[in-house]
mmCIF file of C-alpha atoms in Angstrom:
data_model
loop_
_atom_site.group_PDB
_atom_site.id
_atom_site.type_symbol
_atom_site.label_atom_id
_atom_site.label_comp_id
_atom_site.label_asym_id
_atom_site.label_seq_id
_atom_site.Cartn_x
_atom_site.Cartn_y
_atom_site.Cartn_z
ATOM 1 C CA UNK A 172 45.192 99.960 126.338
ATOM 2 C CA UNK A 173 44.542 100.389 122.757
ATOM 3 C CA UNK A 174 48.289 101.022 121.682
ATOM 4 C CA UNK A 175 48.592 97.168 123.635
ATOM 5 C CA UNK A 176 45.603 95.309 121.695
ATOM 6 C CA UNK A 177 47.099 97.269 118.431
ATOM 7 C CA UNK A 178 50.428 95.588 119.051
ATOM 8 C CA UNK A 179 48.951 92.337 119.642
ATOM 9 C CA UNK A 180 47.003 92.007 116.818
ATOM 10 C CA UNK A 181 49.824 93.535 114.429
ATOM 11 C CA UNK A 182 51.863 90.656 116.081
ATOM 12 C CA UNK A 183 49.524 87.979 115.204
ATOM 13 C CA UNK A 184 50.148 85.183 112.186
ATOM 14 C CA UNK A 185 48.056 86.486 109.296
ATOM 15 C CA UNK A 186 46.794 84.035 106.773
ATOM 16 C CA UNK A 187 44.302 80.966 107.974
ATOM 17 C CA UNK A 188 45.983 78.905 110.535
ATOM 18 C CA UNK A 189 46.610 75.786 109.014
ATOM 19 C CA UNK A 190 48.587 77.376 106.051
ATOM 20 C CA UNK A 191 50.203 79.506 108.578
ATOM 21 C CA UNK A 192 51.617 76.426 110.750
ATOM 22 C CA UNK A 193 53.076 74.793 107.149
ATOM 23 C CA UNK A 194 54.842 77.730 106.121
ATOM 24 C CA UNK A 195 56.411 78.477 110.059
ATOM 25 C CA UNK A 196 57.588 74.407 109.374
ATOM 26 C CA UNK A 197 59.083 74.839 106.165
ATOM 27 C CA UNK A 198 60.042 77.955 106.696
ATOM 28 C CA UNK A 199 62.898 75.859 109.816
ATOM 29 C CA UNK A 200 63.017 72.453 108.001
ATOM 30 C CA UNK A 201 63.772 73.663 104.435
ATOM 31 C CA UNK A 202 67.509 72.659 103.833
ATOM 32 C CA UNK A 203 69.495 73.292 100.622
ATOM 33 C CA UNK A 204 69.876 70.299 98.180
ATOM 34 C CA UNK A 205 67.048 68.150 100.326
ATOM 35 C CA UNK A 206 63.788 68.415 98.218
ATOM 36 C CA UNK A 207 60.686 68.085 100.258
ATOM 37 C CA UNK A 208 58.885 65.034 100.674
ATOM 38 C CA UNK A 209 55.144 65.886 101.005
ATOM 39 C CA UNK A 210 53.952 62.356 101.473
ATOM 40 C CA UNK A 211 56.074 62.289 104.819
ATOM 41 C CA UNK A 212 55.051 65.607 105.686
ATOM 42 C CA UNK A 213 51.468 63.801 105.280
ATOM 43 C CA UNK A 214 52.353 60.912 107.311
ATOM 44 C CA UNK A 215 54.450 62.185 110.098
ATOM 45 C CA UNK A 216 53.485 66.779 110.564
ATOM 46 C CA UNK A 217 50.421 67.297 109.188
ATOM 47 C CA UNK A 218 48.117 64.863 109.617
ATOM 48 C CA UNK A 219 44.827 66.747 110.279
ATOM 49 C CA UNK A 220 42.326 67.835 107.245
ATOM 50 C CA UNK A 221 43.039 71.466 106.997
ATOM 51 C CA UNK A 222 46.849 71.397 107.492
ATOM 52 C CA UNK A 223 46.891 68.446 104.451
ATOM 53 C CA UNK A 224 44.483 70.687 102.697
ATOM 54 C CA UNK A 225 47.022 74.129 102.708
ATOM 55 C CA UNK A 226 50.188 71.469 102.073
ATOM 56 C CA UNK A 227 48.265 70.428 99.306
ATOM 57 C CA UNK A 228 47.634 74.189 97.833
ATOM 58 C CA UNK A 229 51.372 75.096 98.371
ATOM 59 C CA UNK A 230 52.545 71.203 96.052
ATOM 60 C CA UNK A 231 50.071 72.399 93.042
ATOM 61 C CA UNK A 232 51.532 75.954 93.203
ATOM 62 C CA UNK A 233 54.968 74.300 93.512
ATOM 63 C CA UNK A 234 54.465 72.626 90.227
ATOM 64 C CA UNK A 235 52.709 76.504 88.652
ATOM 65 C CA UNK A 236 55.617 78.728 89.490
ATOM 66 C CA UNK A 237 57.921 78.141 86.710
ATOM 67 C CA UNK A 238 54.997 78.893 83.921
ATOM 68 C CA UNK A 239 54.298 81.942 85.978
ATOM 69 C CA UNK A 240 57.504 82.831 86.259
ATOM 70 C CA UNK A 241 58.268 82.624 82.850
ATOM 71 C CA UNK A 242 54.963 84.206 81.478
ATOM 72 C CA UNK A 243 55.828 87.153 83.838
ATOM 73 C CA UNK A 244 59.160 87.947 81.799
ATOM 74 C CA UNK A 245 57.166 87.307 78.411
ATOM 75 C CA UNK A 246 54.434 90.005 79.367
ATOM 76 C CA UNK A 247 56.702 92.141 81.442
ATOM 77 C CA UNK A 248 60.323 91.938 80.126
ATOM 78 C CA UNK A 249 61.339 91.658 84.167
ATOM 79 C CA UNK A 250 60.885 88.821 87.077
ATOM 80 C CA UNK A 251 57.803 89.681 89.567
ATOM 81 C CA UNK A 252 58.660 90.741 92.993
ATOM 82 C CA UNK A 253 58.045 88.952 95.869
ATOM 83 C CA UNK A 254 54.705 90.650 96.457
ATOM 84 C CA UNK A 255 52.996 90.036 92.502
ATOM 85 C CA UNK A 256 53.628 86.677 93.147
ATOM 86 C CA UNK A 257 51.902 86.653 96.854
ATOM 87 C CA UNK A 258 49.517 88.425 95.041
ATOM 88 C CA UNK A 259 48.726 85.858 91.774
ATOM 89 C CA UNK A 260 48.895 83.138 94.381
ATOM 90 C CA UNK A 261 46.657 84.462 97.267
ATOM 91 C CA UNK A 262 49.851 83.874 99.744
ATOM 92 C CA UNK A 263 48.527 85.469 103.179
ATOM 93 C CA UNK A 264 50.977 84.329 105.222
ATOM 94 C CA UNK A 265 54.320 86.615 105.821
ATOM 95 C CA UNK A 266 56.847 85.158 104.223
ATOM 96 C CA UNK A 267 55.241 82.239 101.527
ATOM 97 C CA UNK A 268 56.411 83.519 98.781
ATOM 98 C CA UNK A 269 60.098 83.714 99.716
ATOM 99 C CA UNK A 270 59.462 80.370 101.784
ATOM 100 C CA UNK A 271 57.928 78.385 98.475
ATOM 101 C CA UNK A 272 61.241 79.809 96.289
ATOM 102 C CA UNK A 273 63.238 78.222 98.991
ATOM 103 C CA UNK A 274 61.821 75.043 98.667
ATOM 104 C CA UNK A 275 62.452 74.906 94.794
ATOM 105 C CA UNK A 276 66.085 75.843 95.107
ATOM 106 C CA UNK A 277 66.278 73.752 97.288
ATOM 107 C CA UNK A 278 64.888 70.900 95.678
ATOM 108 C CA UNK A 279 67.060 69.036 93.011
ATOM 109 C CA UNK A 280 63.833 67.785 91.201
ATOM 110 C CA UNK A 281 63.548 71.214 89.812
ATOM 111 C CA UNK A 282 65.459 72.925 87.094
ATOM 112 C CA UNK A 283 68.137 76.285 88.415
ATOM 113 C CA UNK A 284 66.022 78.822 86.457
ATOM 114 C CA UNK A 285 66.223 81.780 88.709
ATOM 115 C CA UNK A 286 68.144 83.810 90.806
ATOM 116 C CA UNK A 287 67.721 85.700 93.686
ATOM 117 C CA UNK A 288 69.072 88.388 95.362
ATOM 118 C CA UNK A 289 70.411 87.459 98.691
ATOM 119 C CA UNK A 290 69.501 90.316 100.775
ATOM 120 C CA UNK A 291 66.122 90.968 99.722
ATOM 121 C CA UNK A 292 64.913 87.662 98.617
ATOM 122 C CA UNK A 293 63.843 89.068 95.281
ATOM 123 C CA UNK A 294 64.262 87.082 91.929
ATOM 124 C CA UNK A 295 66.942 89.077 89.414
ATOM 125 C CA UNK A 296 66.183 86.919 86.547
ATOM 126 C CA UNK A 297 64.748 83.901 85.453
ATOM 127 C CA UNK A 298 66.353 81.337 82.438
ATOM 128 C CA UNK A 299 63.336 80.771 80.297
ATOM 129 C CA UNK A 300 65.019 78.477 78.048
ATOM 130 C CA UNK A 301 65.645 76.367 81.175
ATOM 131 C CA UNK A 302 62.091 75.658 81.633
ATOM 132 C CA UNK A 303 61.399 75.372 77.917
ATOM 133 C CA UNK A 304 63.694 72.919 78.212
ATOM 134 C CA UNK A 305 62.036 70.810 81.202
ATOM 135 C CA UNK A 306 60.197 68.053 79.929
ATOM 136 C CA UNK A 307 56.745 69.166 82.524
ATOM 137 C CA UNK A 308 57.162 72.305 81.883
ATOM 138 C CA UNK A 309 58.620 73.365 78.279
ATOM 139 C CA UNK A 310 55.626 72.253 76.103
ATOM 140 C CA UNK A 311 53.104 74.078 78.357
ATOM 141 C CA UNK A 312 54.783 77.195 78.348
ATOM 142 C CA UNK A 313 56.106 77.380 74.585
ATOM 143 C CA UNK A 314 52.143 77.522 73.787
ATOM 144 C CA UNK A 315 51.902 80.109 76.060
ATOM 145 C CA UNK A 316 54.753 82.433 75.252
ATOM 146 C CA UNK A 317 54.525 82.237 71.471
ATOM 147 C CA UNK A 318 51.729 84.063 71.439
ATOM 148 C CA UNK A 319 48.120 83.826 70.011
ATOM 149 C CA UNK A 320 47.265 86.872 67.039
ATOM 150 C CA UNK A 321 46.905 85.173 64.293
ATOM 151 C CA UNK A 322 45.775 81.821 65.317
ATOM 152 C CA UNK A 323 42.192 80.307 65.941
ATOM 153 C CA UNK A 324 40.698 80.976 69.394
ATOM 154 C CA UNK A 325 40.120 77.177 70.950
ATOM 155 C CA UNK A 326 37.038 75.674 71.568
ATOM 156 C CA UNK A 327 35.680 75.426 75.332
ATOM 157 C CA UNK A 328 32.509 75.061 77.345
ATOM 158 C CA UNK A 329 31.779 76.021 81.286
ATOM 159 C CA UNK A 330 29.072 77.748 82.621
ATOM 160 C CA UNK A 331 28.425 80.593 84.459
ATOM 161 C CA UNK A 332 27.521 81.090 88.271
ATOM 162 C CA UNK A 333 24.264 80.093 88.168
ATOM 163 C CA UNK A 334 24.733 76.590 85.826
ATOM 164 C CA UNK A 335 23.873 78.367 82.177
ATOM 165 C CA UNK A 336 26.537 77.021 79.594
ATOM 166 C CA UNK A 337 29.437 79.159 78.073
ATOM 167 C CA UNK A 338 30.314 77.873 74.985
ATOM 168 C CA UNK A 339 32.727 79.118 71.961
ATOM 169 C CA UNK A 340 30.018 77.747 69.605
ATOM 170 C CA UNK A 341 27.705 80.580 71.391
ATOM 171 C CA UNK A 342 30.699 82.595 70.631
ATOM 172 C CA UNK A 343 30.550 81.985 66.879
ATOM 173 C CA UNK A 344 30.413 84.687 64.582
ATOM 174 C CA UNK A 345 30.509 87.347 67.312
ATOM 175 C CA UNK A 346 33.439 89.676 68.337
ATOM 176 C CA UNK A 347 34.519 89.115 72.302
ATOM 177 C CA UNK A 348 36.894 88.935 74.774
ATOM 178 C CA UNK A 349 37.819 86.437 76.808
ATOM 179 C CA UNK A 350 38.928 87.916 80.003
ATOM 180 C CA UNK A 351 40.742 85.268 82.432
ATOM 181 C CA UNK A 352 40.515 86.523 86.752
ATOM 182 C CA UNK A 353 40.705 86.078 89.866
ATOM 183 C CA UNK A 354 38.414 87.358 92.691
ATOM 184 C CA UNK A 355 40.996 90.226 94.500
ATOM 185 C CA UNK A 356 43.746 90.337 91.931
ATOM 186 C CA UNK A 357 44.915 93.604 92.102
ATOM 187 C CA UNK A 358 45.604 94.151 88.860
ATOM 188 C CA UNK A 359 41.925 92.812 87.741
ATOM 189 C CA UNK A 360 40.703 95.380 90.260
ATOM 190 C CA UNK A 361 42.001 98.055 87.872
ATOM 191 C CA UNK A 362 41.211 95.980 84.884
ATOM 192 C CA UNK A 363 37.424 95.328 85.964
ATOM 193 C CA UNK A 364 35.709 98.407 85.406
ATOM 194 C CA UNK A 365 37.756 99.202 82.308
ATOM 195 C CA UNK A 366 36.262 96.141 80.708
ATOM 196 C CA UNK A 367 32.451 97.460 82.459
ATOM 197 C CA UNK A 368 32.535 100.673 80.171
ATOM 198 C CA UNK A 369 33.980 99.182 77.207
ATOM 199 C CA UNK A 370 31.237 96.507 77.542
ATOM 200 C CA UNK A 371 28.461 99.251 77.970
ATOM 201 C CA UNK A 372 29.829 101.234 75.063
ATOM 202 C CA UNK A 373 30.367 98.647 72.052
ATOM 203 C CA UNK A 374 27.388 96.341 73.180
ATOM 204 C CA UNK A 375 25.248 97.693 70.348
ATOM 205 C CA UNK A 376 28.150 96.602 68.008
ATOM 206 C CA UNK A 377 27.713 93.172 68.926
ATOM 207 C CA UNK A 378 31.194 92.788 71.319
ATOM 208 C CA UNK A 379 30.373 91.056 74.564
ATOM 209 C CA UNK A 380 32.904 89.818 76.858
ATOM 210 C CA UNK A 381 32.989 86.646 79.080
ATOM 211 C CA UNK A 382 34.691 86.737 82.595
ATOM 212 C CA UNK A 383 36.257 83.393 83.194
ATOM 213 C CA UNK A 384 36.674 83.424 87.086
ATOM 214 C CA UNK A 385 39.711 81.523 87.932
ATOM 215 C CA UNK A 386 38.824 81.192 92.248
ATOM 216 C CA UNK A 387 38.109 77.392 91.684
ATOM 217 C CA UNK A 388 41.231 76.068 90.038
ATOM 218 C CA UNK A 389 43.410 78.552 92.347
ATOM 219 C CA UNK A 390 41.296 76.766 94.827
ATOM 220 C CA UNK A 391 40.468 80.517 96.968
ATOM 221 C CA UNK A 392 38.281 80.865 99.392
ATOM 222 C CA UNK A 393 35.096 82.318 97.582
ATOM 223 C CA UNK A 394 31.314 80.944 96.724
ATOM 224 C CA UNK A 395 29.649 81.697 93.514
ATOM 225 C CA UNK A 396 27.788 84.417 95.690
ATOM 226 C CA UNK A 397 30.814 86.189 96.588
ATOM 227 C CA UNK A 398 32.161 86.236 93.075
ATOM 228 C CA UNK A 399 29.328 88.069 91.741
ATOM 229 C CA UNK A 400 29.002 90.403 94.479
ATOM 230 C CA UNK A 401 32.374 91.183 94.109
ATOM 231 C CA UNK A 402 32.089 91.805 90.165
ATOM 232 C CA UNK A 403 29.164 93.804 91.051
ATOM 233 C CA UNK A 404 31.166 96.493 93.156
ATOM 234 C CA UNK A 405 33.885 96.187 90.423
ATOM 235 C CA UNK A 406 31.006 97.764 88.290
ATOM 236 C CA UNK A 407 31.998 94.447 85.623
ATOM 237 C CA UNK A 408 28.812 94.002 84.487
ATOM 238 C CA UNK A 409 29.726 90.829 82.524
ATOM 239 C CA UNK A 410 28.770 87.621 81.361
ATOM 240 C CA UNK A 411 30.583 85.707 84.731
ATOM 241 C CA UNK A 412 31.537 82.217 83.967
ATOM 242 C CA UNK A 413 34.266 79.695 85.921
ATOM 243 C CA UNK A 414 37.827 79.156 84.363
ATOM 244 C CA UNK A 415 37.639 75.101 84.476
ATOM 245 C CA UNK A 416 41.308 73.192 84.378
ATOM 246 C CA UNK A 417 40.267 72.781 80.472
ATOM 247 C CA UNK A 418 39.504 76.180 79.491
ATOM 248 C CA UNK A 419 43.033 77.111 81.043
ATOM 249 C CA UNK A 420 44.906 74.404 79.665
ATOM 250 C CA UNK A 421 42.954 75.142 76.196
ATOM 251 C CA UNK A 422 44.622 78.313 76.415
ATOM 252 C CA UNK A 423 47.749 77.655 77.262
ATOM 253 C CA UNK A 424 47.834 76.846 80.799
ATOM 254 C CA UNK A 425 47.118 80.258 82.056
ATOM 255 C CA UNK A 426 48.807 81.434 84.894
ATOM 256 C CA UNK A 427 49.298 84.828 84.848
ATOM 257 C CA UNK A 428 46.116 87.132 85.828
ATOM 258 C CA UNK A 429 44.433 89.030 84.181
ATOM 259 C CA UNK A 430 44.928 87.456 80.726
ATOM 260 C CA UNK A 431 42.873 88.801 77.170
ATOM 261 C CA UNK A 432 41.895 86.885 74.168
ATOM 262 C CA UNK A 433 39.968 89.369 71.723
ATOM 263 C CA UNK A 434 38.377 87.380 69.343
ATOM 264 C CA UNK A 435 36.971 88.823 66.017
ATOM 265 C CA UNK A 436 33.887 87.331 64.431
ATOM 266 C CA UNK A 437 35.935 84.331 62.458
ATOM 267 C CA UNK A 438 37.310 83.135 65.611
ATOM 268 C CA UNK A 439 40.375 84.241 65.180
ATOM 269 C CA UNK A 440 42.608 85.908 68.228
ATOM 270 C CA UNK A 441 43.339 88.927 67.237
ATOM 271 C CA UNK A 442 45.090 90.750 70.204
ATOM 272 C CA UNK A 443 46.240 89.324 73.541
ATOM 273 C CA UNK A 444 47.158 90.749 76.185
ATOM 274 C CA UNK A 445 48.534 89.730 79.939
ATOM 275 C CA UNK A 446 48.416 92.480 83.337
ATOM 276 C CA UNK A 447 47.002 95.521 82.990
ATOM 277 C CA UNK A 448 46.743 97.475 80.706
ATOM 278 C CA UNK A 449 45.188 101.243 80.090
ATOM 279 C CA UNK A 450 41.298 101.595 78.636
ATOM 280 C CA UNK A 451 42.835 103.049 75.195
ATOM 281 C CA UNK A 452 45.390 100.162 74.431
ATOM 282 C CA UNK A 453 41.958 97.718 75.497
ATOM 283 C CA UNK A 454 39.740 100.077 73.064
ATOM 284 C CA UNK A 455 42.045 99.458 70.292
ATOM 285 C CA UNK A 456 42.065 95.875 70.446
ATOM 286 C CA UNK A 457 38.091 96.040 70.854
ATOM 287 C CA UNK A 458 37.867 97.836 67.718
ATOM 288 C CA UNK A 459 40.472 95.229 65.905
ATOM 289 C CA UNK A 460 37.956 92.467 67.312
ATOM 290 C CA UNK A 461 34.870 94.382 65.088
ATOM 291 C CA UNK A 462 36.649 94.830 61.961
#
């Protein structure tokens, strides 16, 4: 009886329903060289809240893959697999990730800037130049990829989870880290409590380090009260502030999570970093940040 419920529930769509029924459609309706057309997918499939609501997650990340994509080769030298990008994107459902890739090659709209490999599904390289060269996408990403030592951090303002402001005047003339997450990125889950001790150890110093959650804009399931509880068990112990569409366009339209702007006490970014990396390579750049 067990070994039968097991099977069942192994067998069962994972990911919330609605998403689940818009990547089984796409997933039979996708053809190569016919881009799809979300407004009749709107008008014609999906015509109740929820489903419109997951179509409408899938179009924005549509439009973010190629800055991931090409960030991911900057920070990494190599393409993500299938499961880092199910992973930056909060795809639940089996198959999204190779499903969404589909509908971009697919879709003559978008520039050829990667390949795949047929059996597996997984990319094998991605043109960067092609989507520097993209008119949406080029200008976004050369501000990314360029990189940031050297130049002044930018001004922003949010707030943190209970309505306080965040501000990079409040910032002025003090050493920090801006530290750009998402709640259940894997990679922040090793990155987390890294950034905890190096908080609790260079406090006195004057470094402090701001924790811009990126849940909303990723638009992921989680409430303010969530997010701290979850940076409480992550033993962060940081100042916890939202990533607003601003702040992440101020810094060069972040996609790629975690990403680090240390910031020494003229402003200036000093080190930046992108995935994770080990507490003495972070220690390092925390010391650079309070010369």
């Amino acid at each position: 009886m067990i070994a039968c419920v097991l099977a069942v529930l192994l067998a069962a769509p994972q990911g919330p329903p609605a998403e689940v029924l818009v990547v089984d459609y796409l997933k039979t309706h996708v053809k190569p060289g016919e881009p799809v057309v979300v407004s009749e997918l709107y008008n014609t499939v999906f015509t109740g809240p929820e489903e419109r609501a997951a179509l409408d997650r899938l179009f924005n990340t549509f439009f973010k893959m190629p800055l991931y994509l090409a960030q991911h080769v900057a920070a990494a030298a190599k393409p993500p697999t299938l499961r880092e990008i199910s992973e930056q994107f909060h795809f639940e459902v089996p198959g999204e990730a190779d499903v969404l890739l589909r509908v971009m090659e697919s879709d003559p709209r978008m520039p050829s800037f990667f390949t795949r490999d047929a059996a597996s599904g997984e990319i094998t390289s991605v043109d960067v130049d092609a989507i520097l060269a993209h008119p949406r996408f080029g200008k976004a990403l050369e501000r990314t990829i360029t990189g940031w030592e050297g130049r002044r951090a930018p001004a922003f303002a949010t707030t943190t989870y209970d309505g306080k402001p965040v501000t990079s005047e409040s910032l002025a003339g003090k050493p920090h880290l801006l530290y750009f997450w998402f709640t259940g990125c894997p990679p922040c889950v090793r990155t987390a409590p890294i950034l905890g001790e190096l908080a609790r150890e260079y406090a006195a110093r004057g470094f402090s380090i701001v924790a811009l959650n990126a849940d909303r804009v990723l638009e992921l399931p989680y409430g303010d009260e969530e997010r701290a509880a979850y940076a409480a068990r992550s033993g962060m112990g940081l100042t916890l502030a939202h990533m607003t569409p601003e702040v992440q366009e101020a810094y060069g339209t972040v996609s790629v999570f975690p990403t680090l702007f240390f910031v020494n006490r003229k402003g200036t970014v000093v080190r930046q970093f992108v995935n994770f990396q080990e507490k003495a390579t972070l220690e390092r750049a925390v010391r650079v940040a309070l010369e």
